[in-house]
GROMACS .gro file of C-alpha atoms in nm:
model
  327
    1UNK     CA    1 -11.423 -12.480  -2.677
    2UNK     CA    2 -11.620 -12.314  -2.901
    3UNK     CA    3 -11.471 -12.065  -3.206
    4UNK     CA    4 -11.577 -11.720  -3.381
    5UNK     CA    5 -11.626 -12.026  -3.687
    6UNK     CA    6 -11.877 -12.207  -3.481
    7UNK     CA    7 -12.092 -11.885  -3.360
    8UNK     CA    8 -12.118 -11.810  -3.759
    9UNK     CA    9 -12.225 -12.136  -3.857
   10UNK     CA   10 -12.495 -12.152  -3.602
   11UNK     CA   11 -12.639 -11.819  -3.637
   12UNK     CA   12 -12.628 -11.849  -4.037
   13UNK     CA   13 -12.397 -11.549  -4.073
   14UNK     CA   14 -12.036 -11.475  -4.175
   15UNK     CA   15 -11.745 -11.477  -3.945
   16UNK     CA   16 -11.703 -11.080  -4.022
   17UNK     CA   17 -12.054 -11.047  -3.901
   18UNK     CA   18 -11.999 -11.228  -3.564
   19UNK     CA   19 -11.679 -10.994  -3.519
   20UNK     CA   20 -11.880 -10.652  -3.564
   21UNK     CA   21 -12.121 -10.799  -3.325
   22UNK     CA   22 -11.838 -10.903  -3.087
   23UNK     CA   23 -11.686 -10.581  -3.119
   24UNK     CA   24 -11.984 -10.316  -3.129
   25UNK     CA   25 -11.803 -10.208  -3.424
   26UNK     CA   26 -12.019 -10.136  -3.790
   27UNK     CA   27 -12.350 -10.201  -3.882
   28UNK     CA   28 -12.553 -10.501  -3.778
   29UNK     CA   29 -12.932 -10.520  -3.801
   30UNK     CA   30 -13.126 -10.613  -3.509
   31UNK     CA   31 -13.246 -10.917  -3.606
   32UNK     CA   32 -12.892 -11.040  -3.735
   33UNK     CA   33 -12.746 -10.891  -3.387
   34UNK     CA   34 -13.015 -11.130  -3.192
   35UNK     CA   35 -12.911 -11.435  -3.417
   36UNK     CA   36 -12.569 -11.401  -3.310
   37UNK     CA   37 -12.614 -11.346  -2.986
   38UNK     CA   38 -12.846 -11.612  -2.933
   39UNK     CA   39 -12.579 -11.834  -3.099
   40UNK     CA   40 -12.300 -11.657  -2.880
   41UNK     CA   41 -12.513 -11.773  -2.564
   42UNK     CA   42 -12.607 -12.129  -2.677
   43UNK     CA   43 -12.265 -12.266  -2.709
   44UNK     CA   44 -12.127 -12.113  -2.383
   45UNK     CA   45 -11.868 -11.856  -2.676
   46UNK     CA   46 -11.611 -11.659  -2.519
   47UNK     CA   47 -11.376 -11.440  -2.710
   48UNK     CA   48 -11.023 -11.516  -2.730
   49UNK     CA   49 -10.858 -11.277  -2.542
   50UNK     CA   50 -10.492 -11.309  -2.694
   51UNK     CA   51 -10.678 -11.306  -3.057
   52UNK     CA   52 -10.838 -10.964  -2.940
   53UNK     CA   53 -10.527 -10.796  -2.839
   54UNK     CA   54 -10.358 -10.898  -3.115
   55UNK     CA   55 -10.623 -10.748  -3.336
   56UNK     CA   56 -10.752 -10.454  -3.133
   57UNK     CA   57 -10.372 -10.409  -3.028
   58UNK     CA   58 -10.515 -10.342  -2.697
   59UNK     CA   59 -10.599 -10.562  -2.406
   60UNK     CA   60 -10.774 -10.375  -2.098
   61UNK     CA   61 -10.507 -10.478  -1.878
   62UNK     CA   62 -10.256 -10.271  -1.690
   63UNK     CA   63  -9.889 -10.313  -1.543
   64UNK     CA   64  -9.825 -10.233  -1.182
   65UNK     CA   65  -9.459 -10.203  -1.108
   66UNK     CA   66  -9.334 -10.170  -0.741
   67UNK     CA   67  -8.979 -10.164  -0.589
   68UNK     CA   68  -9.008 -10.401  -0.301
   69UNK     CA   69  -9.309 -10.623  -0.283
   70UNK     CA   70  -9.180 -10.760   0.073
   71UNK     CA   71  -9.250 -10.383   0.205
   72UNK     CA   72  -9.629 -10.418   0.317
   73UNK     CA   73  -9.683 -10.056   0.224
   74UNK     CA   74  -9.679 -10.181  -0.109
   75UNK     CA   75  -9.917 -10.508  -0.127
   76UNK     CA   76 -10.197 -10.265   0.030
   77UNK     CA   77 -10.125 -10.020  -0.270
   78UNK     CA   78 -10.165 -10.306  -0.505
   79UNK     CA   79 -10.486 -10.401  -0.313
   80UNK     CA   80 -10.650 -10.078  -0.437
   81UNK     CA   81 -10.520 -10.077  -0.794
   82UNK     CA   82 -10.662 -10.443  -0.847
   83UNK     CA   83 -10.992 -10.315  -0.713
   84UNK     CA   84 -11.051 -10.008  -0.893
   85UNK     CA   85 -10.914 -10.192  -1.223
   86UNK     CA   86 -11.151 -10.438  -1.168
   87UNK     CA   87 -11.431 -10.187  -1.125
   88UNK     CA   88 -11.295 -10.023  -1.425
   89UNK     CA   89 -11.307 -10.301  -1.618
   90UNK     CA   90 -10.914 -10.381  -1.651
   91UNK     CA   91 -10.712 -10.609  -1.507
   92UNK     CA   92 -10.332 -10.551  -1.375
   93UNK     CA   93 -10.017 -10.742  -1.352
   94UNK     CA   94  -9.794 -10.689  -1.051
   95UNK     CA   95  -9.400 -10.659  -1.122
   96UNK     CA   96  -9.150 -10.680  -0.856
   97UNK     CA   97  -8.848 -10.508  -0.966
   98UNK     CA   98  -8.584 -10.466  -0.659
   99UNK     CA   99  -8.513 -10.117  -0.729
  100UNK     CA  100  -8.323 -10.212  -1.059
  101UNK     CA  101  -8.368 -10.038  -1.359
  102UNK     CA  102  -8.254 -10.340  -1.567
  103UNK     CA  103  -8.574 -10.509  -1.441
  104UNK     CA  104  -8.814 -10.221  -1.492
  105UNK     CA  105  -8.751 -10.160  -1.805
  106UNK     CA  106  -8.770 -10.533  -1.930
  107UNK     CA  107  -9.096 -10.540  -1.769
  108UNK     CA  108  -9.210 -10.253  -1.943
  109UNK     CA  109  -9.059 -10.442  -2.259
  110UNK     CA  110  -9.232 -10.753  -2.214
  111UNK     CA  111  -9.567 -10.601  -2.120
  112UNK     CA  112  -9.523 -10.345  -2.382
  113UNK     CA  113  -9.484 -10.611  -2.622
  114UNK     CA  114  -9.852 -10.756  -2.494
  115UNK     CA  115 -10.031 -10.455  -2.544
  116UNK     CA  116 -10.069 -10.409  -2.175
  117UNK     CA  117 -10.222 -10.070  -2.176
  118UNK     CA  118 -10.057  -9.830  -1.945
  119UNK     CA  119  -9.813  -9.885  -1.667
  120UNK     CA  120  -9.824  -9.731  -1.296
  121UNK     CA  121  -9.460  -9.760  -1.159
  122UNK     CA  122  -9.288  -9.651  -0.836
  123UNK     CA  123  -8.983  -9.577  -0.952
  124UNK     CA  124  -8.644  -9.374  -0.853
  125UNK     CA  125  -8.448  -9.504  -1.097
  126UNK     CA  126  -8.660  -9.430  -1.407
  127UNK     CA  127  -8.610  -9.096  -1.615
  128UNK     CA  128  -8.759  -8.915  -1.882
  129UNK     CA  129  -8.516  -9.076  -2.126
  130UNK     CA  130  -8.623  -9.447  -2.067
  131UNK     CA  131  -9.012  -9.369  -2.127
  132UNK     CA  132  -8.976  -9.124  -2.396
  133UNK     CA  133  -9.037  -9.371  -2.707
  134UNK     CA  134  -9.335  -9.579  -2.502
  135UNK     CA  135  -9.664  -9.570  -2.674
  136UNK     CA  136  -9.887  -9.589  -2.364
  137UNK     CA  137  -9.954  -9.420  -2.114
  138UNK     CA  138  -9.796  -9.400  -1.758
  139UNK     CA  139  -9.860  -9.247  -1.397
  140UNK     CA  140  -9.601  -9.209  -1.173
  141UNK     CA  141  -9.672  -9.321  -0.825
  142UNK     CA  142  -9.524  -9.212  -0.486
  143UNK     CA  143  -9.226  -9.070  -0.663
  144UNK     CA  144  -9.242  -8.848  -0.969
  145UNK     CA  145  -9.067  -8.935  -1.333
  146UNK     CA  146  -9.096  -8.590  -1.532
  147UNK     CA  147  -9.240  -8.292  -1.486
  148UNK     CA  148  -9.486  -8.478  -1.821
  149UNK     CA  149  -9.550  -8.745  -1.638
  150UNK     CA  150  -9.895  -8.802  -1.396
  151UNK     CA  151  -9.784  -8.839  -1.060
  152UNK     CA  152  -9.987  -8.936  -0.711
  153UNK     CA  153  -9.798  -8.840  -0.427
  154UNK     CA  154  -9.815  -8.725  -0.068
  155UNK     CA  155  -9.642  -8.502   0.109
  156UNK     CA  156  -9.329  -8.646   0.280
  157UNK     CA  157  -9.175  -8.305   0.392
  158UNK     CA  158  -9.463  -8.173   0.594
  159UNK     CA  159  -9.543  -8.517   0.711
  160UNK     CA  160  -9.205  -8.561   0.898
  161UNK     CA  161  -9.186  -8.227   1.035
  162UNK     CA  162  -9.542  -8.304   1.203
  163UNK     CA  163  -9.353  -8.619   1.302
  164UNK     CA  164  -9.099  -8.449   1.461
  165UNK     CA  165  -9.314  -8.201   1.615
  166UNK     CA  166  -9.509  -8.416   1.761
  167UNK     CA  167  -9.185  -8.596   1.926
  168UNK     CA  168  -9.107  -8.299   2.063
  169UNK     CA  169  -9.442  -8.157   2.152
  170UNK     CA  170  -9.491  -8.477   2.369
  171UNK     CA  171  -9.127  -8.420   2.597
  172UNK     CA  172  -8.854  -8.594   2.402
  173UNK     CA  173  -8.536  -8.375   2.456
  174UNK     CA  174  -8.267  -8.558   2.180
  175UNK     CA  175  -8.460  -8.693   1.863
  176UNK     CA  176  -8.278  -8.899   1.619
  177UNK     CA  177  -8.376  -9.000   1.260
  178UNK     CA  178  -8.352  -9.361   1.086
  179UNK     CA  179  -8.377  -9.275   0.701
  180UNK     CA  180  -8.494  -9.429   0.416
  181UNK     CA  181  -8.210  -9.490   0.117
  182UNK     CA  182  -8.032  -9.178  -0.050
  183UNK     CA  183  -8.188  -9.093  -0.367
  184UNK     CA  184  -8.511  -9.212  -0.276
  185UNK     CA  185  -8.760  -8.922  -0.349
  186UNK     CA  186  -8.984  -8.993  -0.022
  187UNK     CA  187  -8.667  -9.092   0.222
  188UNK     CA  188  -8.514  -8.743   0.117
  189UNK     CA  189  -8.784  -8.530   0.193
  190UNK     CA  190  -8.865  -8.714   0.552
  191UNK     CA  191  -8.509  -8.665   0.623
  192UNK     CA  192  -8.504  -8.292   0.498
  193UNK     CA  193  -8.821  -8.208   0.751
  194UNK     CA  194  -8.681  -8.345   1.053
  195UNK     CA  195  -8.388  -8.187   0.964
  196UNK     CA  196  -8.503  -7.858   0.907
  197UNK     CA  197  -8.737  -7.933   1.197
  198UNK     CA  198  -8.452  -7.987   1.397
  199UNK     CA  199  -8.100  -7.900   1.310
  200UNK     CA  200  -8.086  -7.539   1.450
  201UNK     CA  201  -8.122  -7.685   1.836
  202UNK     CA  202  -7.847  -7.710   2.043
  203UNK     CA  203  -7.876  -8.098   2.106
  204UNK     CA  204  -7.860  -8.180   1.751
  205UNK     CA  205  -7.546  -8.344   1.585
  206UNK     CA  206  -7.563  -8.549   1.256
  207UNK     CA  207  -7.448  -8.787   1.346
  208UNK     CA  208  -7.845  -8.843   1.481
  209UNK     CA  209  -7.949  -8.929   1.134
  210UNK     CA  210  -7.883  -9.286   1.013
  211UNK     CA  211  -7.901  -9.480   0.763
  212UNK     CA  212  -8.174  -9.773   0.760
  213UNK     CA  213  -8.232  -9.872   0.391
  214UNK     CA  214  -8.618  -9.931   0.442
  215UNK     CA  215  -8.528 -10.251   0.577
  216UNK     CA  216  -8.632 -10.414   0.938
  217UNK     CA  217  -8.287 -10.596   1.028
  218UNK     CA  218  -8.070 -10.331   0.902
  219UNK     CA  219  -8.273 -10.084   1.075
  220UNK     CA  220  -8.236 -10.299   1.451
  221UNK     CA  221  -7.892 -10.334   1.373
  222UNK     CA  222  -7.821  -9.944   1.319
  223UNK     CA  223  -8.071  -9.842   1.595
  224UNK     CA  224  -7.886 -10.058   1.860
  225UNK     CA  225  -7.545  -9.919   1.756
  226UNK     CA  226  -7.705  -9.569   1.774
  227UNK     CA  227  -7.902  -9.591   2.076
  228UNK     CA  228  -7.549  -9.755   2.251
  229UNK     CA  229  -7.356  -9.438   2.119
  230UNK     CA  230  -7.607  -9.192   2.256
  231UNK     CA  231  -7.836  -9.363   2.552
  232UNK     CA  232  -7.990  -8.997   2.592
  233UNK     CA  233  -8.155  -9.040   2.276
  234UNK     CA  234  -8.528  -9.044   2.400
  235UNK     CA  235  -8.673  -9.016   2.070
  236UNK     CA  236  -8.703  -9.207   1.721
  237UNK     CA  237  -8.862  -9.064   1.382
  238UNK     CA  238  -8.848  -9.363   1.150
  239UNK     CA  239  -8.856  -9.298   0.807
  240UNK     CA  240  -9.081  -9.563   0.721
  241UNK     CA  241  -9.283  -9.845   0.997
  242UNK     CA  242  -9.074 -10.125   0.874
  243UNK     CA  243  -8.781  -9.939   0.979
  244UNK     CA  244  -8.976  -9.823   1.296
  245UNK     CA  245  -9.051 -10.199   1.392
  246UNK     CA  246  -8.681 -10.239   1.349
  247UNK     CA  247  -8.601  -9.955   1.651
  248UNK     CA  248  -8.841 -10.109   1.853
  249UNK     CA  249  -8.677 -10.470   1.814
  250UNK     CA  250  -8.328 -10.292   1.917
  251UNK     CA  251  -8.499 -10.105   2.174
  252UNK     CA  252  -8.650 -10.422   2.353
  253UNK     CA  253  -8.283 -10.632   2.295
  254UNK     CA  254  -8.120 -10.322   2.505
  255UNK     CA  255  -8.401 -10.354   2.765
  256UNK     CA  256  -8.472  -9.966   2.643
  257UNK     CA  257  -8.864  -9.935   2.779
  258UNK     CA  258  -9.097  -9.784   2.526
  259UNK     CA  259  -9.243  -9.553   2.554
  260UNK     CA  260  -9.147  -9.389   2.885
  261UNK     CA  261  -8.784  -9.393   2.786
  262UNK     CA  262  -8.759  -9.417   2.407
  263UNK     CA  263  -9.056  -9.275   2.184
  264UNK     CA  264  -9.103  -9.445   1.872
  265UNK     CA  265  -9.287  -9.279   1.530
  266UNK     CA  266  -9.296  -9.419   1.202
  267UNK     CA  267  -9.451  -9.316   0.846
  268UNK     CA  268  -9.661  -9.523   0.595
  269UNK     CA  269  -9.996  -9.662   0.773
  270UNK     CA  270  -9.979 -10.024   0.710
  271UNK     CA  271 -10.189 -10.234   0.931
  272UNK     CA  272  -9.859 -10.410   1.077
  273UNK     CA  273  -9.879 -10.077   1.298
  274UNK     CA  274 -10.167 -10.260   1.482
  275UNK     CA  275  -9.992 -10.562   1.578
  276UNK     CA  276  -9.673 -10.453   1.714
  277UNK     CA  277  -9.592 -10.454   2.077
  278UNK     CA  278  -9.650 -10.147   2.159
  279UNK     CA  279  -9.852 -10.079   1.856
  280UNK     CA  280  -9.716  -9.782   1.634
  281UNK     CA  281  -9.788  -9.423   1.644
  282UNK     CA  282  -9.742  -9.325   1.245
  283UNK     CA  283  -9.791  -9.079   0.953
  284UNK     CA  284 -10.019  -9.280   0.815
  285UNK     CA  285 -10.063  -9.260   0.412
  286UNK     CA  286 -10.380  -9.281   0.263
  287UNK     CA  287 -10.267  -9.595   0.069
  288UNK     CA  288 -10.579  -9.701  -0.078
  289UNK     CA  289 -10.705  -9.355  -0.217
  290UNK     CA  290 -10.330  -9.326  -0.343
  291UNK     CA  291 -10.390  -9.617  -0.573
  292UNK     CA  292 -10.738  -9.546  -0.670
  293UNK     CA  293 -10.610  -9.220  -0.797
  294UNK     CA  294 -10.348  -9.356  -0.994
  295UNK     CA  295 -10.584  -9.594  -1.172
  296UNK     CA  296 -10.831  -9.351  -1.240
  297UNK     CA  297 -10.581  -9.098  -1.394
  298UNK     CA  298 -10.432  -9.376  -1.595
  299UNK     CA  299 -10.782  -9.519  -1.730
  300UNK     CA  300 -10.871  -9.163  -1.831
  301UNK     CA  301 -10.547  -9.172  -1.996
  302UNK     CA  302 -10.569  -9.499  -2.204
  303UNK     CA  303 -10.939  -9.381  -2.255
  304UNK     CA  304 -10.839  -9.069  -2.421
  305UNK     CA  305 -11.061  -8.856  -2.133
  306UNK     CA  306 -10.903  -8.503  -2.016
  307UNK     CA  307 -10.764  -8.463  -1.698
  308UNK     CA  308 -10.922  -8.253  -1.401
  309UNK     CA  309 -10.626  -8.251  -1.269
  310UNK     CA  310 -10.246  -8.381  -1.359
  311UNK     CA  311 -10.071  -8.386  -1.020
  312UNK     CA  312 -10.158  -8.492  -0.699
  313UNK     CA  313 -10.061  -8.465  -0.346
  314UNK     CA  314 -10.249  -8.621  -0.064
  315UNK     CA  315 -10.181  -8.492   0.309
  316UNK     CA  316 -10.087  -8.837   0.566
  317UNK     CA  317 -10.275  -8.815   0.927
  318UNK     CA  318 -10.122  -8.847   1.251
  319UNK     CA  319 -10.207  -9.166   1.427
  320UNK     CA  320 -10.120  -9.221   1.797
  321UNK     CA  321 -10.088  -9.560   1.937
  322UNK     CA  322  -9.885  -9.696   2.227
  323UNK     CA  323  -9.522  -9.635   2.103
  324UNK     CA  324  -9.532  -9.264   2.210
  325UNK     CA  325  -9.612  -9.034   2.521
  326UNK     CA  326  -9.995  -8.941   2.512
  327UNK     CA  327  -9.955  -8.590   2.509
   0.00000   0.00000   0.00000
């Protein structure tokens, strides 16, 4: 391979001179510029990339950090963020960090350390305290940090209430909830707008809302016990689809038909919606514009460009398939 020595000695100039060239960085006449990048393009020369961060203590490269990469919701969120990096003219690095905090903050550490330069995270177990000394930039995704901190979001509350409302709108008469994990910004707000949506009826008991961790065999586990306990149950808002595909596999092992006895909604979009049996009526999540936002608030960020806006909130979309009455 070719070295910053080699482009000098061809194009008759110093290695500093090569450098400013390399780096758009001081003054360079023309025809010095064209010597070196004549010599640049002759022997095939490509920068060192390490060398560069080392020295520009930056490296146009981004951490993504996600809780669960197994959840689907969360490899089609990291589909967007690669793309608009790439238009952007970063890269990214995709942690997977289980939900621990031990694990997101040593990949913070370790990328820190690289001069990665900003971090999106989805995060519920990172606070204000653990980011305050970091000196780049980070956007909170899904579920907010600080009140300092960027954050792209939707909104989980209204979205389950529709959820609900739409359950009920279409005939069901007893509608249970299968929640996400406590402490879990977007599980508690789905579960606080079916609740609200719900708990003043006469049919409702809490013992209706369950616990399904965001997880599909937990979930058919829970929902078979549930659906056992109270076979009137003709209605399922799932706080997530992976936890919705898990109701429908306990439906189908209890021979429960779907959906003319047991309506079935979940909330995220993914495309396994589309290839369940029946497919999956959802909230659907506008995943990819999610992501693109958090990039583009982030590379404004690391690019020193003010914000139009700090916060956002995106609104999710009804989607009917076959696991619900038509209404």
């Amino acid at each position: 391979m070719s070295t910053i020595r080699d482009v000098a000695k061809v194009a008759g100039v110093s290695v500093a001179t090569v450098s400013r060239v390399l780096n758009n960085k001081g003054y360079v006449n023309e025809d010095t510029r064209k010597k070196v990048e004549a010599a640049i393009h002759s022997l095939n020369y490509k920068p060192n990339s390490v060398a560069r961060s080392l020295f520009k203590k930056k490296s146009k490269m981004i951490g993504l950090i996600v809780p669960d990469i197994t959840n689907p919701f969360f490899p089609q969120l990291a589909r967007a963020v690669e793309d608009v990096t790439n238009q952007l003219g970063y890269t990214f690095v995709l942690c997977n960090s289980d939900e621990d905090i031990i694990k997101e903050q040593m990949y913070i550490e370790i990328l820190n350390q690289k001069y990665v330069d900003g971090f999106i995270v989805v995060t519920s177990t990172l606070k204000a305290e653990h980011i305050k000394d970091l000196n780049v930039p980070i956007v909170a995704l899904d579920r907010p940090i600080n009140s300092d901190t960027p954050t792209v979001s939707v909104n989980n509350y209204e979205g389950s209430r529709l959820a609900t409302k739409f359950l009920s709108d279409t005939g069901c008469q007893k509608i249970a909830h299968v929640r996400g994990p406590h402490d879990v910004l977007p599980a508690d707000e789905r579960c606080r707008g079916y609740l609200d949506e719900v708990q003043d009826l006469d049919w409702f008991r809490p013992e209706l809302v369950v616990n399904g961790n965001f997880n599909i065999n937990k979930t058919k586990e829970i929902a078979k016990e549930l659906l056992t306990l109270h076979p009137d149950i003709d209605g399922i808002f799932a706080g997530n689809d992976l936890m919705a595909v898990g109701v429908i596999k306990a439906a189908e092992e209890l021979g429960i038909k779907i959906p003319e006895q047991l309506s079935i909604i979940g909330f995220d979009g993914i495309t396994l919606c589309e290839t369940t049996s029946p497919e999956l009526t959802t909230m659907a999540q506008p995943i990819y514009n999610i992501g693109s936002k958090a990039v583009q608030i982030l590379v404004d960020l690391i690019e020193n460009r003010p914000l139009e806006q700090k916060n956002y909130t995106f609104s999710v979309e009804l989607i009917e398939r076959q696991s619900t009455k038509p209404r």
